[in-house]
CSV table of C-alpha atoms in Angstrom, one decimal:
chain,number,residue,atom,x,y,z
A,1,LYS,CA,15.1,6.1,16.1
A,2,ASN,CA,13.1,4.4,13.4
A,3,GLU,CA,10.0,5.9,12.9
A,4,VAL,CA,7.1,5.2,10.3
A,5,GLU,CA,5.0,8.5,9.8
A,6,GLN,CA,1.5,8.3,7.7
A,7,SER,CA,-0.6,11.2,6.6
A,8,PRO,CA,-3.5,12.1,6.8
A,9,GLN,CA,-4.2,11.2,10.1
A,10,ASN,CA,-7.9,11.3,9.4
A,11,LEU,CA,-9.6,11.4,6.2
A,12,THR,CA,-13.2,11.3,5.0
A,13,ALA,CA,-14.2,10.7,1.6
A,14,GLN,CA,-17.5,10.6,-0.7
A,15,GLU,CA,-18.3,7.4,-2.0
A,16,GLY,CA,-16.8,6.9,-5.5
A,17,GLU,CA,-13.6,9.0,-4.4
A,18,PHE,CA,-9.9,8.0,-5.3
A,19,ILE,CA,-8.2,8.1,-2.0
A,20,THR,CA,-4.6,8.4,-1.3
A,21,ILE,CA,-2.7,7.8,2.0
A,22,ASN,CA,1.1,8.2,2.3
A,23,CYS,CA,3.8,6.4,4.7
A,24,SER,CA,7.2,7.6,5.2
A,25,TYR,CA,10.2,5.7,6.8
A,26,SER,CA,13.6,6.8,7.9
A,27,VAL,CA,15.8,4.2,7.1
A,28,GLY,CA,16.3,1.1,4.8
A,29,ILE,CA,13.8,-1.1,5.2
A,30,SER,CA,13.3,-5.2,4.0
A,31,ALA,CA,9.5,-4.6,3.6
A,32,LEU,CA,6.8,-2.6,4.0
A,33,HIS,CA,3.2,-3.6,4.9
A,34,TRP,CA,0.1,-1.9,4.7
A,35,LEU,CA,-2.7,-3.0,6.8
A,36,GLN,CA,-6.3,-2.9,7.6
A,37,GLN,CA,-8.1,-2.4,11.0
A,38,HIS,CA,-12.0,-2.2,11.3
A,39,PRO,CA,-13.6,-0.9,14.5
A,40,GLY,CA,-13.2,-3.3,17.5
A,41,GLY,CA,-12.0,-5.9,14.6
A,42,GLY,CA,-9.3,-7.7,13.6
A,43,ILE,CA,-6.2,-6.8,11.5
A,44,VAL,CA,-6.2,-7.7,7.7
A,45,SER,CA,-2.7,-7.8,5.7
A,46,LEU,CA,-3.5,-5.9,2.6
A,47,PHE,CA,-0.1,-5.7,0.8
A,48,MET,CA,3.6,-6.7,1.5
A,49,LEU,CA,5.9,-5.0,-1.2
A,50,SER,CA,9.9,-4.4,-1.4
A,51,SER,CA,9.6,-2.5,-4.8
A,52,GLY,CA,7.3,-1.3,-7.2
A,53,LYS,CA,3.6,-1.4,-7.2
A,54,LYS,CA,1.0,-4.2,-6.1
A,55,LYS,CA,-2.8,-4.3,-7.3
A,56,HIS,CA,-5.6,-6.3,-5.5
A,57,GLY,CA,-8.9,-5.4,-6.8
A,58,ARG,CA,-9.9,-1.7,-6.0
A,59,LEU,CA,-6.6,-1.3,-3.6
A,60,ILE,CA,-3.0,-0.2,-5.4
A,61,ALA,CA,-0.1,-0.1,-3.2
A,62,THR,CA,3.4,1.7,-4.3
A,63,ILE,CA,6.9,2.2,-2.8
A,64,ASN,CA,9.6,4.4,-3.5
A,65,ILE,CA,12.7,3.4,-2.1
A,66,GLN,CA,14.9,5.8,-2.6
A,67,GLU,CA,12.5,8.3,-1.6
A,68,LYS,CA,11.5,6.0,1.6
A,69,HIS,CA,7.6,6.5,0.8
A,70,SER,CA,4.9,4.2,-0.2
A,71,SER,CA,1.5,5.4,-0.7
A,72,LEU,CA,-2.2,3.3,-0.8
A,73,HIS,CA,-4.6,3.8,-3.0
A,74,ILE,CA,-8.3,3.3,-3.1
A,75,THR,CA,-10.1,3.8,-6.2
A,76,ALA,CA,-14.1,4.1,-6.5
A,77,SER,CA,-14.0,4.5,-2.7
A,78,HIS,CA,-16.8,2.5,-0.8
A,79,PRO,CA,-18.4,3.0,2.8
A,80,ARG,CA,-17.4,-0.4,3.4
A,81,ASP,CA,-13.7,0.9,3.2
A,82,SER,CA,-14.2,2.9,6.0
A,83,ALA,CA,-11.2,1.6,8.4
A,84,VAL,CA,-7.8,2.6,9.9
A,85,TYR,CA,-5.1,2.0,7.7
A,86,ILE,CA,-1.7,1.2,9.1
A,87,CYS,CA,1.8,1.0,7.4
A,88,ALA,CA,4.7,-1.3,9.0
A,89,VAL,CA,8.3,-1.6,8.2
A,90,ASN,CA,10.7,-4.7,9.0
A,91,TYR,CA,13.7,-2.4,9.2
A,92,GLY,CA,17.3,-4.1,7.5
A,93,GLY,CA,17.5,-7.8,8.4
A,94,SER,CA,14.4,-7.7,10.8
A,95,GLN,CA,12.0,-10.7,9.9
A,96,GLY,CA,9.3,-10.0,12.9
A,97,ASN,CA,10.0,-6.9,14.2
A,98,LEU,CA,7.5,-4.6,12.6
A,99,ILE,CA,7.4,-1.0,13.3
A,100,PHE,CA,3.9,0.5,12.9
A,101,GLY,CA,2.7,3.8,12.0
A,102,LYS,CA,0.0,5.0,14.0
A,103,GLY,CA,-2.6,4.5,11.4
A,104,THR,CA,-5.0,6.7,9.0
A,105,LYS,CA,-8.7,6.5,10.1
A,106,LEU,CA,-10.5,6.6,6.6
A,107,SER,CA,-14.6,7.2,6.7
A,108,VAL,CA,-15.7,7.4,3.3
A,109,LYS,CA,-19.9,8.7,3.3
A,110,PRO,CA,-22.8,7.3,0.9
B,1,ASN,CA,-11.5,-21.3,10.4
B,2,ALA,CA,-7.7,-21.9,8.8
B,3,GLY,CA,-7.1,-18.3,10.5
B,4,VAL,CA,-5.0,-17.6,13.3
B,5,MET,CA,-7.1,-17.8,16.3
B,6,GLN,CA,-6.6,-16.2,19.6
B,7,ASN,CA,-8.9,-16.7,22.6
B,8,PRO,CA,-10.4,-15.6,24.4
B,9,ARG,CA,-11.4,-12.6,22.7
B,10,HIS,CA,-12.2,-10.9,25.6
B,11,LEU,CA,-10.5,-11.1,29.4
B,12,VAL,CA,-11.1,-9.0,32.2
B,13,ARG,CA,-8.7,-9.6,35.0
B,14,ARG,CA,-8.5,-7.4,38.3
B,15,ARG,CA,-5.2,-5.8,39.4
B,16,GLY,CA,-2.7,-8.5,40.7
B,17,GLN,CA,-4.3,-11.6,39.1
B,18,GLU,CA,-2.4,-13.3,36.3
B,19,ALA,CA,-3.6,-13.3,32.6
B,20,ARG,CA,-2.9,-16.0,29.8
B,21,LEU,CA,-3.5,-15.4,26.2
B,22,ARG,CA,-3.4,-18.0,23.8
B,23,CYS,CA,-2.6,-17.8,20.4
B,24,SER,CA,-3.1,-20.5,17.7
B,25,PRO,CA,-0.8,-20.0,14.3
B,26,MET,CA,-1.9,-20.8,10.5
B,27,LYS,CA,-1.7,-24.3,9.5
B,28,GLY,CA,1.7,-24.7,8.4
B,29,HIS,CA,3.2,-21.6,10.1
B,30,SER,CA,5.8,-21.9,12.3
B,31,HIS,CA,6.4,-18.5,13.3
B,32,VAL,CA,4.2,-16.2,15.8
B,33,TYR,CA,4.5,-12.4,16.7
B,34,TRP,CA,2.7,-10.8,19.6
B,35,TYR,CA,1.7,-7.0,19.6
B,36,ARG,CA,0.1,-5.0,21.8
B,37,GLN,CA,-2.5,-2.1,21.1
B,38,LEU,CA,-2.4,0.4,23.8
B,39,PRO,CA,-6.2,2.6,23.7
B,40,GLU,CA,-5.6,5.6,21.4
B,41,GLU,CA,-1.9,4.4,20.1
B,42,GLY,CA,-0.7,2.5,17.5
B,43,LEU,CA,0.6,-1.3,17.6
B,44,LYS,CA,4.0,-2.0,19.1
B,45,PHE,CA,5.7,-4.8,18.5
B,46,MET,CA,6.4,-7.2,21.6
B,47,VAL,CA,8.1,-10.5,20.6
B,48,TYR,CA,8.6,-12.8,17.8
B,49,LEU,CA,8.9,-16.9,18.5
B,50,GLN,CA,9.5,-20.3,16.4
B,51,LYS,CA,8.7,-23.1,17.8
B,52,GLU,CA,10.4,-23.4,21.3
B,53,ASN,CA,12.7,-20.4,20.9
B,54,ILE,CA,12.3,-17.0,21.4
B,55,ILE,CA,13.9,-15.2,18.4
B,56,ASP,CA,13.1,-11.3,19.1
B,57,GLU,CA,12.2,-10.4,22.7
B,58,SER,CA,13.0,-6.8,22.7
B,59,GLY,CA,9.3,-5.0,22.9
B,60,MET,CA,9.1,-7.1,26.0
B,61,PRO,CA,8.5,-5.3,29.1
B,62,LYS,CA,11.2,-6.7,31.3
B,63,GLU,CA,8.9,-8.0,34.4
B,64,ARG,CA,5.6,-9.7,34.6
B,65,PHE,CA,5.4,-10.8,31.0
B,66,SER,CA,6.6,-13.8,29.3
B,67,ALA,CA,5.9,-15.8,26.0
B,68,GLU,CA,6.5,-19.0,25.1
B,69,PHE,CA,5.4,-21.3,22.1
B,70,PRO,CA,5.9,-25.2,22.6
B,71,LYS,CA,6.2,-28.0,20.6
B,72,GLU,CA,2.6,-29.0,21.1
B,73,GLY,CA,-0.1,-26.3,21.5
B,74,PRO,CA,-0.4,-22.6,21.1
B,75,SER,CA,1.5,-19.9,22.0
B,76,ILE,CA,0.6,-18.2,25.6
B,77,LEU,CA,1.5,-14.8,26.3
B,78,ARG,CA,1.4,-14.5,30.3
B,79,ILE,CA,0.9,-11.6,32.1
B,80,GLN,CA,1.9,-12.1,35.9
B,81,GLN,CA,0.0,-9.6,38.6
B,82,VAL,CA,-2.0,-7.3,35.8
B,83,VAL,CA,-2.2,-3.5,36.2
B,84,ARG,CA,-4.3,-1.4,34.7
B,85,GLY,CA,-1.9,-0.1,32.4
B,86,ASP,CA,-2.0,-3.3,31.0
B,87,SER,CA,-5.4,-2.7,29.5
B,88,ALA,CA,-4.6,-3.2,25.7
B,89,ALA,CA,-5.5,-5.1,22.9
B,90,TYR,CA,-3.3,-7.7,22.1
B,91,PHE,CA,-2.8,-9.4,18.8
B,92,CYS,CA,-1.0,-12.3,17.2
B,93,ALA,CA,0.2,-12.8,13.8
B,94,SER,CA,1.8,-16.1,11.9
B,95,SER,CA,4.0,-16.7,8.9
B,96,PRO,CA,5.6,-19.4,7.5
B,97,GLY,CA,9.0,-17.7,8.1
B,98,GLY,CA,11.4,-15.9,5.7
B,99,PHE,CA,10.1,-12.4,4.6
B,100,GLN,CA,6.3,-13.4,4.1
B,101,PRO,CA,3.2,-11.6,5.1
B,102,GLN,CA,2.0,-12.1,8.5
B,103,HIS,CA,-1.5,-13.3,8.9
B,104,PHE,CA,-3.4,-11.9,12.0
B,105,GLY,CA,-5.8,-13.0,14.7
B,106,ASP,CA,-8.7,-11.0,15.9
B,107,GLY,CA,-6.9,-10.2,18.9
B,108,THR,CA,-7.9,-10.2,22.8
B,109,ARG,CA,-8.8,-7.1,24.8
B,110,LEU,CA,-7.9,-7.6,28.2
B,111,SER,CA,-9.3,-5.0,30.8
B,112,ILE,CA,-8.1,-4.9,34.0
B,113,LEU,CA,-10.5,-3.8,36.9
């Protein structure tokens, strides 16, 4: 069974802290996505990557294909970063069928 | 707003009624995806469509659920004879095709009385 595991499930941080959220998956993928979901709100696509590292503002996403692992980092965290962060993958040749992790609920305290 | 538009944002139905959820993809996107998020659970893939074609419906329940993406107009997710267990947030996403990022709508929150 294809699975996507995220850790931690919940994370509380103080403003300014460096945050890491982890994602591991079980078989070969064609792409990995990091998404952000605010309470009661929509979903925003943060990154799509298949190798290496991507950076956007204070967010950095890395992927290690050999270890089947990805991390999302947030530098200088801020209360507005509080949200659920979701890892999702396209397995094999599947273009549309995203498999999602259960999400990491991040709360950044001022 | 050039983003993915879903309507309605909230939909209340009584058991046995039909629910129709609409999704207009971003301009230039011809691929649409529907996902369901049950309360306290993660997102689950339902169906992937291109204009006038269903590409992958492996996540659709076998009964009562159907989806279409006509040549003109929005994509429609239709749920017939709704039951309490259909209460969820339904998200639509679109992409231009290929392995491109999917852009998500704000979702439709469906509540069944």
